[in-house]
């Protein structure tokens, strides 16, 4: 069985189109084929006893069910995923951690003798990798793997599309999982899987009856939505993307899938109605594939026998109405069976009453919400509750300032109905505006002072500013939201603002204290020490007599100031850039200088400047150990940083930071870091390099550390 393409533990959160880049993960770009897509997954079936959909359907009307039985040679469940593969499959005690609706792939040998693997699966798994109810998820997977020199670029065309991939130091290694969210089974439709692949019926031998193929035999297939029922691997120019040569091709695939013979069953609704004497009816709404025999199981306590539901032709809808003559127990349940299935599919549903005759009206004048409703259970008369308000009462609910758009009435017997709220009452009038008046500070003699009404609220059609105290001034634009004046002497000046609108008028006052102009004195704040990568808050508010503020950078690593014309701007001290892998990096520059910024303030009396220095938090690296094993080309590097901030550490071959990158690690909560990788080879003989250099994203650096070379 060819299942090597499929197996990889899946954990909650693997939902992205292509897995986020990791060490050794190829950079992949999904390319849209020029031909329009013709086909996809179209429907997910009812939930089976194991908690997964009973089947998935594609646009070719092919339904595949889940392969879970290790004993089925043509559609086996993974035996190594089960506690006891020799025992019958049962959920959850003896159920595989992963299984497949489709397990399809191709293995081909490239021109250079390298084996390439392409997998295209519709997989069922669990978020926590163990059979736990509620953790079930189904996702579409595309996986491509083969060895290739780092930096080489390839285009891989396969039945479900095209991928453009640049190899890393671990070759081409891409996995795409879409839909891996618990119980969100429809998300698999967003994957590239679909329609299902099956053996080409025009090419012998024919597929075994009931199966899409025999996974033990490679065979030509049909089903590609792009009519690309093959795998073609082409090497591309890394820059232009032009095709350099074709390095591999196959149109033979291993295909595993079993056609669904069971339809399954869903109970969409099960309700009861009973009169005061206890007799009534049970109504059941169910769904499945068309042409099924759906029955309700006999329940002597409730008073009905095994009875067939009525089917709507070619719709998959089923309906039943059954007599209720017995005593209704607490938490009553009914069982519905699809007797067409082998084994028969069973579903159980709790009976609930029907909440009907529901109305909700709101009187806007009296701020009163009135709700009425009845239960279909006239014997039990279960209590009815209005969600968000409390028990249903004929007197309604008073003091409701703003009602919801809909009202939900729930019954103690489980029923629930939601209806829109119908409102009455007078319409609302315009809101009275609210005046708000402020003025610029500081206010200086012979300088323009601005009176500001823009903070006023409500609909305003007219502004009026008037002076009420102080030496007489001339107001400019007194009928707008922003008026100005120029005082000729120091003192206090008072003004009244009146705003008018459709809702009425409002007024406010503001008093401005005007002082004589004095020379400004800039104060850029105290010098700071900060960990690189963190935010820095500057404070020039202790400057005196400032009318304007202007900050600029004098030296140090380039930063971007936010609020550069305010008293308190901020910036993020940039992390130290690390050498790019794989290197070498001839132009790499290390810069851990402090950032020096200058504040300039101005007023009518002059200009003043001051500087502040922001220094990176010092960092030292200690306990360094560097070992290179020639036998397996392996590096083992460890050490400790004096900063416990989760920074990255890059190690470079040689006594400078311009050489080839060995690897990068993240400092843990204790300050420790560890790198264990293969390559690059430091060489032998006279050209051998026997030192490495360290650099961190927080500005730490250690050059020319000796390497311990062993076999």
mmCIF file of C-alpha atoms in Angstrom, residues 57-258:
data_model
loop_
_atom_site.group_PDB
_atom_site.id
_atom_site.type_symbol
_atom_site.label_atom_id
_atom_site.label_comp_id
_atom_site.label_asym_id
_atom_site.label_seq_id
_atom_site.Cartn_x
_atom_site.Cartn_y
_atom_site.Cartn_z
ATOM 1 C CA UNK A 57 -19.836 14.217 -2.667
ATOM 2 C CA UNK A 58 -18.089 15.843 -5.633
ATOM 3 C CA UNK A 59 -19.445 17.594 -8.712
ATOM 4 C CA UNK A 60 -19.331 14.304 -10.640
ATOM 5 C CA UNK A 61 -21.876 12.916 -8.129
ATOM 6 C CA UNK A 62 -19.221 10.601 -6.665
ATOM 7 C CA UNK A 63 -19.720 9.926 -2.960
ATOM 8 C CA UNK A 64 -16.808 8.529 -0.927
ATOM 9 C CA UNK A 65 -17.064 7.266 2.636
ATOM 10 C CA UNK A 66 -14.372 7.204 5.301
ATOM 11 C CA UNK A 67 -11.874 4.315 5.219
ATOM 12 C CA UNK A 68 -11.388 3.163 8.809
ATOM 13 C CA UNK A 69 -11.218 -0.658 8.730
ATOM 14 C CA UNK A 70 -7.631 -2.006 8.636
ATOM 15 C CA UNK A 71 -9.048 -5.251 7.255
ATOM 16 C CA UNK A 72 -10.260 -3.673 4.020
ATOM 17 C CA UNK A 73 -7.310 -4.196 1.682
ATOM 18 C CA UNK A 74 -8.640 -1.724 -0.897
ATOM 19 C CA UNK A 75 -9.622 1.026 1.572
ATOM 20 C CA UNK A 76 -7.774 0.335 4.826
ATOM 21 C CA UNK A 77 -7.733 2.456 7.920
ATOM 22 C CA UNK A 78 -4.203 3.014 9.278
ATOM 23 C CA UNK A 79 -3.567 0.007 11.519
ATOM 24 C CA UNK A 80 -0.753 1.771 13.377
ATOM 25 C CA UNK A 81 -3.219 4.512 14.336
ATOM 26 C CA UNK A 82 -5.471 2.113 16.272
ATOM 27 C CA UNK A 83 -5.008 0.711 19.791
ATOM 28 C CA UNK A 84 -5.982 -2.777 18.584
ATOM 29 C CA UNK A 85 -6.048 -3.199 14.783
ATOM 30 C CA UNK A 86 -7.262 -6.800 15.150
ATOM 31 C CA UNK A 87 -10.430 -5.735 16.987
ATOM 32 C CA UNK A 88 -13.507 -4.214 15.305
ATOM 33 C CA UNK A 89 -13.420 -0.468 14.671
ATOM 34 C CA UNK A 90 -15.398 1.446 17.294
ATOM 35 C CA UNK A 91 -15.494 5.069 18.337
ATOM 36 C CA UNK A 92 -13.756 6.320 20.391
ATOM 37 C CA UNK A 93 -12.043 3.366 22.091
ATOM 38 C CA UNK A 94 -10.657 1.655 18.941
ATOM 39 C CA UNK A 95 -10.652 4.277 16.216
ATOM 40 C CA UNK A 96 -7.738 5.572 14.088
ATOM 41 C CA UNK A 97 -6.279 8.986 14.849
ATOM 42 C CA UNK A 98 -6.385 9.759 11.117
ATOM 43 C CA UNK A 99 -8.197 8.213 8.168
ATOM 44 C CA UNK A 100 -9.099 9.137 4.609
ATOM 45 C CA UNK A 101 -11.985 9.669 2.222
ATOM 46 C CA UNK A 102 -9.404 9.964 -0.573
ATOM 47 C CA UNK A 103 -5.765 8.912 -0.330
ATOM 48 C CA UNK A 104 -4.126 9.629 -3.674
ATOM 49 C CA UNK A 105 -0.550 10.217 -4.719
ATOM 50 C CA UNK A 106 2.191 9.757 -7.241
ATOM 51 C CA UNK A 107 5.807 8.653 -6.837
ATOM 52 C CA UNK A 108 8.156 9.494 -9.700
ATOM 53 C CA UNK A 109 11.888 9.354 -10.328
ATOM 54 C CA UNK A 110 13.413 12.608 -11.543
ATOM 55 C CA UNK A 111 16.098 12.823 -14.223
ATOM 56 C CA UNK A 112 18.815 12.918 -11.548
ATOM 57 C CA UNK A 113 17.522 9.754 -9.853
ATOM 58 C CA UNK A 114 15.798 11.563 -6.962
ATOM 59 C CA UNK A 115 12.393 10.272 -5.834
ATOM 60 C CA UNK A 116 9.566 12.830 -5.809
ATOM 61 C CA UNK A 117 6.309 12.416 -3.875
ATOM 62 C CA UNK A 118 3.014 14.227 -4.509
ATOM 63 C CA UNK A 119 0.026 13.540 -2.215
ATOM 64 C CA UNK A 120 -3.565 14.771 -2.679
ATOM 65 C CA UNK A 121 -5.820 13.616 0.164
ATOM 66 C CA UNK A 122 -9.137 14.333 1.840
ATOM 67 C CA UNK A 123 -8.217 13.454 5.412
ATOM 68 C CA UNK A 124 -10.121 13.007 8.677
ATOM 69 C CA UNK A 125 -8.224 13.652 11.900
ATOM 70 C CA UNK A 126 -8.566 15.033 15.421
ATOM 71 C CA UNK A 127 -7.439 18.429 16.672
ATOM 72 C CA UNK A 128 -5.537 16.893 19.582
ATOM 73 C CA UNK A 129 -4.451 13.817 17.589
ATOM 74 C CA UNK A 130 -6.533 11.467 19.747
ATOM 75 C CA UNK A 131 -10.119 10.221 19.100
ATOM 76 C CA UNK A 132 -12.008 12.789 21.185
ATOM 77 C CA UNK A 133 -15.610 13.635 20.361
ATOM 78 C CA UNK A 134 -15.886 17.260 19.295
ATOM 79 C CA UNK A 135 -12.330 17.330 17.917
ATOM 80 C CA UNK A 136 -13.231 15.792 14.545
ATOM 81 C CA UNK A 137 -12.020 17.756 11.503
ATOM 82 C CA UNK A 138 -11.701 17.079 7.767
ATOM 83 C CA UNK A 139 -9.237 18.904 5.526
ATOM 84 C CA UNK A 140 -7.895 18.792 2.002
ATOM 85 C CA UNK A 141 -4.155 18.195 1.766
ATOM 86 C CA UNK A 142 -1.657 18.805 -1.029
ATOM 87 C CA UNK A 143 1.902 17.728 -0.208
ATOM 88 C CA UNK A 144 5.015 17.845 -2.428
ATOM 89 C CA UNK A 145 8.441 16.498 -1.417
ATOM 90 C CA UNK A 146 11.754 15.814 -3.133
ATOM 91 C CA UNK A 147 15.427 16.564 -2.603
ATOM 92 C CA UNK A 148 16.782 19.559 -4.525
ATOM 93 C CA UNK A 149 19.654 22.035 -4.163
ATOM 94 C CA UNK A 150 18.825 25.042 -2.050
ATOM 95 C CA UNK A 151 17.640 28.019 -4.081
ATOM 96 C CA UNK A 152 16.490 26.042 -7.112
ATOM 97 C CA UNK A 153 12.988 26.860 -8.320
ATOM 98 C CA UNK A 154 10.448 24.363 -9.596
ATOM 99 C CA UNK A 155 6.953 24.331 -11.049
ATOM 100 C CA UNK A 156 4.907 21.264 -10.162
ATOM 101 C CA UNK A 157 1.735 20.644 -12.169
ATOM 102 C CA UNK A 158 -0.604 18.022 -10.697
ATOM 103 C CA UNK A 159 -4.303 17.108 -10.920
ATOM 104 C CA UNK A 160 -5.342 19.849 -8.485
ATOM 105 C CA UNK A 161 -3.314 22.748 -9.836
ATOM 106 C CA UNK A 162 0.170 24.220 -10.048
ATOM 107 C CA UNK A 163 2.708 25.046 -7.325
ATOM 108 C CA UNK A 164 5.771 27.277 -7.777
ATOM 109 C CA UNK A 165 8.319 26.283 -5.113
ATOM 110 C CA UNK A 166 11.847 27.439 -4.225
ATOM 111 C CA UNK A 167 13.887 24.733 -2.480
ATOM 112 C CA UNK A 168 15.424 25.369 0.926
ATOM 113 C CA UNK A 169 18.359 23.614 2.552
ATOM 114 C CA UNK A 170 15.998 20.651 2.958
ATOM 115 C CA UNK A 171 14.881 20.600 -0.644
ATOM 116 C CA UNK A 172 11.271 20.901 -1.788
ATOM 117 C CA UNK A 173 9.053 20.180 1.205
ATOM 118 C CA UNK A 174 5.595 21.766 1.053
ATOM 119 C CA UNK A 175 2.364 20.839 2.823
ATOM 120 C CA UNK A 176 -0.967 22.625 2.328
ATOM 121 C CA UNK A 177 -3.836 21.736 4.720
ATOM 122 C CA UNK A 178 -7.141 23.577 4.319
ATOM 123 C CA UNK A 179 -10.165 23.012 6.545
ATOM 124 C CA UNK A 180 -8.497 21.745 9.728
ATOM 125 C CA UNK A 181 -11.010 23.226 12.189
ATOM 126 C CA UNK A 182 -13.027 20.992 14.539
ATOM 127 C CA UNK A 183 -16.574 20.224 13.317
ATOM 128 C CA UNK A 184 -16.317 22.759 10.445
ATOM 129 C CA UNK A 185 -16.608 20.004 7.856
ATOM 130 C CA UNK A 186 -17.654 22.322 5.029
ATOM 131 C CA UNK A 187 -14.297 24.129 5.142
ATOM 132 C CA UNK A 188 -12.757 21.255 3.192
ATOM 133 C CA UNK A 189 -14.682 22.643 0.178
ATOM 134 C CA UNK A 190 -12.173 25.536 0.203
ATOM 135 C CA UNK A 191 -9.280 23.161 -0.390
ATOM 136 C CA UNK A 192 -7.963 22.223 -3.815
ATOM 137 C CA UNK A 193 -9.108 18.603 -3.434
ATOM 138 C CA UNK A 194 -12.073 17.699 -5.667
ATOM 139 C CA UNK A 195 -13.438 16.151 -7.743
ATOM 140 C CA UNK A 196 -12.230 12.777 -6.507
ATOM 141 C CA UNK A 197 -9.596 10.916 -8.530
ATOM 142 C CA UNK A 198 -10.443 7.435 -9.790
ATOM 143 C CA UNK A 199 -8.974 4.928 -12.192
ATOM 144 C CA UNK A 200 -9.442 5.865 -15.833
ATOM 145 C CA UNK A 201 -12.197 3.496 -17.060
ATOM 146 C CA UNK A 202 -10.730 3.589 -20.588
ATOM 147 C CA UNK A 203 -7.493 1.959 -19.363
ATOM 148 C CA UNK A 204 -7.398 -1.623 -18.111
ATOM 149 C CA UNK A 205 -7.644 -3.172 -15.679
ATOM 150 C CA UNK A 206 -10.951 -1.821 -14.371
ATOM 151 C CA UNK A 207 -11.163 -0.563 -10.803
ATOM 152 C CA UNK A 208 -12.428 -3.097 -8.247
ATOM 153 C CA UNK A 209 -16.192 -2.883 -7.791
ATOM 154 C CA UNK A 210 -17.099 -0.345 -5.141
ATOM 155 C CA UNK A 211 -13.709 1.383 -5.124
ATOM 156 C CA UNK A 212 -12.010 4.228 -6.981
ATOM 157 C CA UNK A 213 -8.999 1.967 -7.531
ATOM 158 C CA UNK A 214 -6.550 -0.421 -5.948
ATOM 159 C CA UNK A 215 -3.954 1.603 -3.998
ATOM 160 C CA UNK A 216 -1.408 -1.149 -4.482
ATOM 161 C CA UNK A 217 -1.365 -0.687 -8.266
ATOM 162 C CA UNK A 218 -0.320 2.528 -10.012
ATOM 163 C CA UNK A 219 -2.832 3.446 -12.704
ATOM 164 C CA UNK A 220 -3.934 6.292 -14.950
ATOM 165 C CA UNK A 221 -6.713 8.382 -13.424
ATOM 166 C CA UNK A 222 -9.501 10.810 -14.273
ATOM 167 C CA UNK A 223 -11.050 13.518 -12.126
ATOM 168 C CA UNK A 224 -8.686 16.484 -12.383
ATOM 169 C CA UNK A 225 -10.711 19.733 -12.502
ATOM 170 C CA UNK A 226 -8.077 21.084 -14.930
ATOM 171 C CA UNK A 227 -7.773 17.908 -17.025
ATOM 172 C CA UNK A 228 -4.186 17.605 -15.766
ATOM 173 C CA UNK A 229 -4.314 13.972 -14.723
ATOM 174 C CA UNK A 230 -0.544 13.801 -14.398
ATOM 175 C CA UNK A 231 2.397 15.159 -12.423
ATOM 176 C CA UNK A 232 4.937 17.259 -14.311
ATOM 177 C CA UNK A 233 7.956 18.791 -12.560
ATOM 178 C CA UNK A 234 9.864 21.583 -14.327
ATOM 179 C CA UNK A 235 12.956 23.452 -13.197
ATOM 180 C CA UNK A 236 12.634 27.231 -13.573
ATOM 181 C CA UNK A 237 14.996 30.157 -13.785
ATOM 182 C CA UNK A 238 15.023 31.454 -10.180
ATOM 183 C CA UNK A 239 14.599 35.074 -11.286
ATOM 184 C CA UNK A 240 12.523 35.113 -14.469
ATOM 185 C CA UNK A 241 10.540 31.922 -13.942
ATOM 186 C CA UNK A 242 11.326 30.701 -17.454
ATOM 187 C CA UNK A 243 11.295 26.917 -17.894
ATOM 188 C CA UNK A 244 14.826 25.515 -18.023
ATOM 189 C CA UNK A 245 13.926 21.846 -18.432
ATOM 190 C CA UNK A 246 11.428 19.176 -17.495
ATOM 191 C CA UNK A 247 12.901 16.960 -14.778
ATOM 192 C CA UNK A 248 10.080 14.518 -14.148
ATOM 193 C CA UNK A 249 6.707 13.289 -15.427
ATOM 194 C CA UNK A 250 4.187 10.563 -14.610
ATOM 195 C CA UNK A 251 0.517 9.884 -15.279
ATOM 196 C CA UNK A 252 0.323 6.896 -12.900
ATOM 197 C CA UNK A 253 -1.185 7.282 -9.429
ATOM 198 C CA UNK A 254 -1.935 5.266 -6.343
ATOM 199 C CA UNK A 255 -5.626 5.874 -5.522
ATOM 200 C CA UNK A 256 -7.610 4.772 -2.465
ATOM 201 C CA UNK A 257 -11.316 5.476 -1.991
ATOM 202 C CA UNK A 258 -14.526 3.544 -1.364
#
